[in-house]
Amino acid sequence: MNIKAFTFAAAFATGLAAQPAIAQDATPTGTEVAANGTGFRGIRIEGNIGGDRFQSEGNHNDKFGYGGTVGFDGTLGERIVIGAEASFWKPGSGNENRTDLGGGYDIDHKAFEE
């Protein structure tokens, strides 16, 4: 398992373990549910798809990408939503540009996949 997959799995497991206890008998107040019925409290999981373009030293590489996001949201008062999130994006491979330094040495310049 590579480090990205491990990090995503750890963040996902942490998010599942950090769920709040839902044992209240009281009904939600105005700060927990918006007028249209949308709540901004609790854990959320999202899926992401799209195109991505890496550019490094004039070379580019267009790829289809996919990923996901897991987060936890809470409210402060009636209008402020705060929270934390972790995301993962898998766009395919990036670009590598190699510069020969002589003497059998070279240096790689890589456009990161983040």
XYZ file of C-alpha atoms in Angstrom:
114
model
C 0.000 0.000 0.000
C 1.494 3.353 -0.989
C 1.583 6.385 1.320
C -1.319 8.186 -0.385
C -3.628 5.200 -0.061
C -2.561 4.696 3.551
C -3.162 8.380 4.379
C -6.599 8.306 2.766
C -7.528 5.094 4.596
C -6.329 6.528 7.923
C -8.274 9.767 7.414
C -11.387 7.821 6.446
C -11.099 5.520 9.481
C -10.550 8.515 11.768
C -13.643 10.173 10.347
C -15.733 7.068 10.976
C -14.437 6.761 14.535
C -15.092 10.446 15.292
C -18.842 10.411 14.685
C -20.882 12.252 17.319
C -23.314 10.436 19.581
C -26.831 10.912 18.235
C -28.845 10.367 21.395
C -30.599 13.690 21.919
C -34.329 13.770 22.581
C -34.601 17.466 21.721
C -35.550 18.660 18.255
C -32.942 20.568 16.228
C -32.798 24.348 16.649
C -32.430 26.979 13.933
C -28.644 26.884 14.244
C -28.514 23.201 13.280
C -30.898 23.114 10.303
C -31.254 25.829 7.683
C -34.631 27.127 6.516
C -34.536 24.792 3.506
C -33.883 21.755 5.730
C -30.154 21.477 5.044
C -28.057 20.629 8.093
C -24.437 21.706 8.397
C -23.374 19.440 11.262
C -21.672 16.109 11.083
C -19.509 14.015 8.842
C -19.636 14.295 5.065
C -18.181 12.214 2.268
C -17.801 13.486 -1.308
C -16.697 11.992 -4.610
C -14.739 14.059 -7.150
C -14.138 13.534 -10.877
C -12.663 15.789 -13.523
C -9.789 16.681 -15.775
C -6.324 17.637 -14.636
C -3.370 19.201 -16.473
C 0.230 18.988 -15.303
C 2.691 21.498 -16.696
C 6.437 21.381 -16.145
C 9.045 23.253 -18.195
C 6.715 23.702 -21.158
C 5.564 20.075 -21.274
C 2.011 19.233 -20.331
C 0.039 16.094 -19.644
C -3.784 16.055 -19.622
C -5.409 13.263 -17.630
C -8.787 12.254 -16.235
C -8.746 12.346 -12.439
C -10.834 11.062 -9.574
C -10.775 11.328 -5.827
C -12.715 11.833 -2.659
C -13.094 14.068 0.344
C -14.133 13.315 3.903
C -14.828 16.056 6.406
C -16.613 17.102 9.568
C -18.649 20.310 9.819
C -20.023 22.202 12.799
C -21.792 25.522 13.286
C -20.960 28.624 15.303
C -24.075 30.681 15.766
C -26.560 30.877 12.921
C -24.330 31.822 9.987
C -20.831 30.382 10.458
C -19.888 26.838 9.459
C -16.467 25.486 10.484
C -14.856 22.120 10.012
C -11.939 20.025 8.889
C -11.491 17.928 5.778
C -9.069 15.538 4.126
C -8.988 14.921 0.393
C -7.383 12.544 -2.066
C -6.939 13.184 -5.800
C -5.625 10.580 -8.281
C -4.968 12.307 -11.612
C -2.721 9.775 -13.318
C 0.974 10.308 -13.918
C 2.727 13.672 -13.995
C 5.573 14.920 -16.162
C 9.230 14.170 -15.624
C 11.978 16.334 -17.056
C 15.554 15.129 -16.642
C 18.626 17.386 -16.766
C 22.028 15.751 -17.307
C 24.578 17.101 -14.810
C 27.506 15.201 -16.306
C 29.639 12.511 -14.721
C 26.754 10.049 -14.723
C 24.560 12.296 -12.565
C 21.247 13.842 -13.455
C 18.424 15.680 -11.748
C 14.699 15.022 -12.181
C 12.184 17.850 -12.189
C 8.708 16.517 -11.669
C 5.323 18.209 -11.703
C 3.672 16.956 -8.539
C 0.436 14.996 -8.653
C -1.177 16.904 -5.776
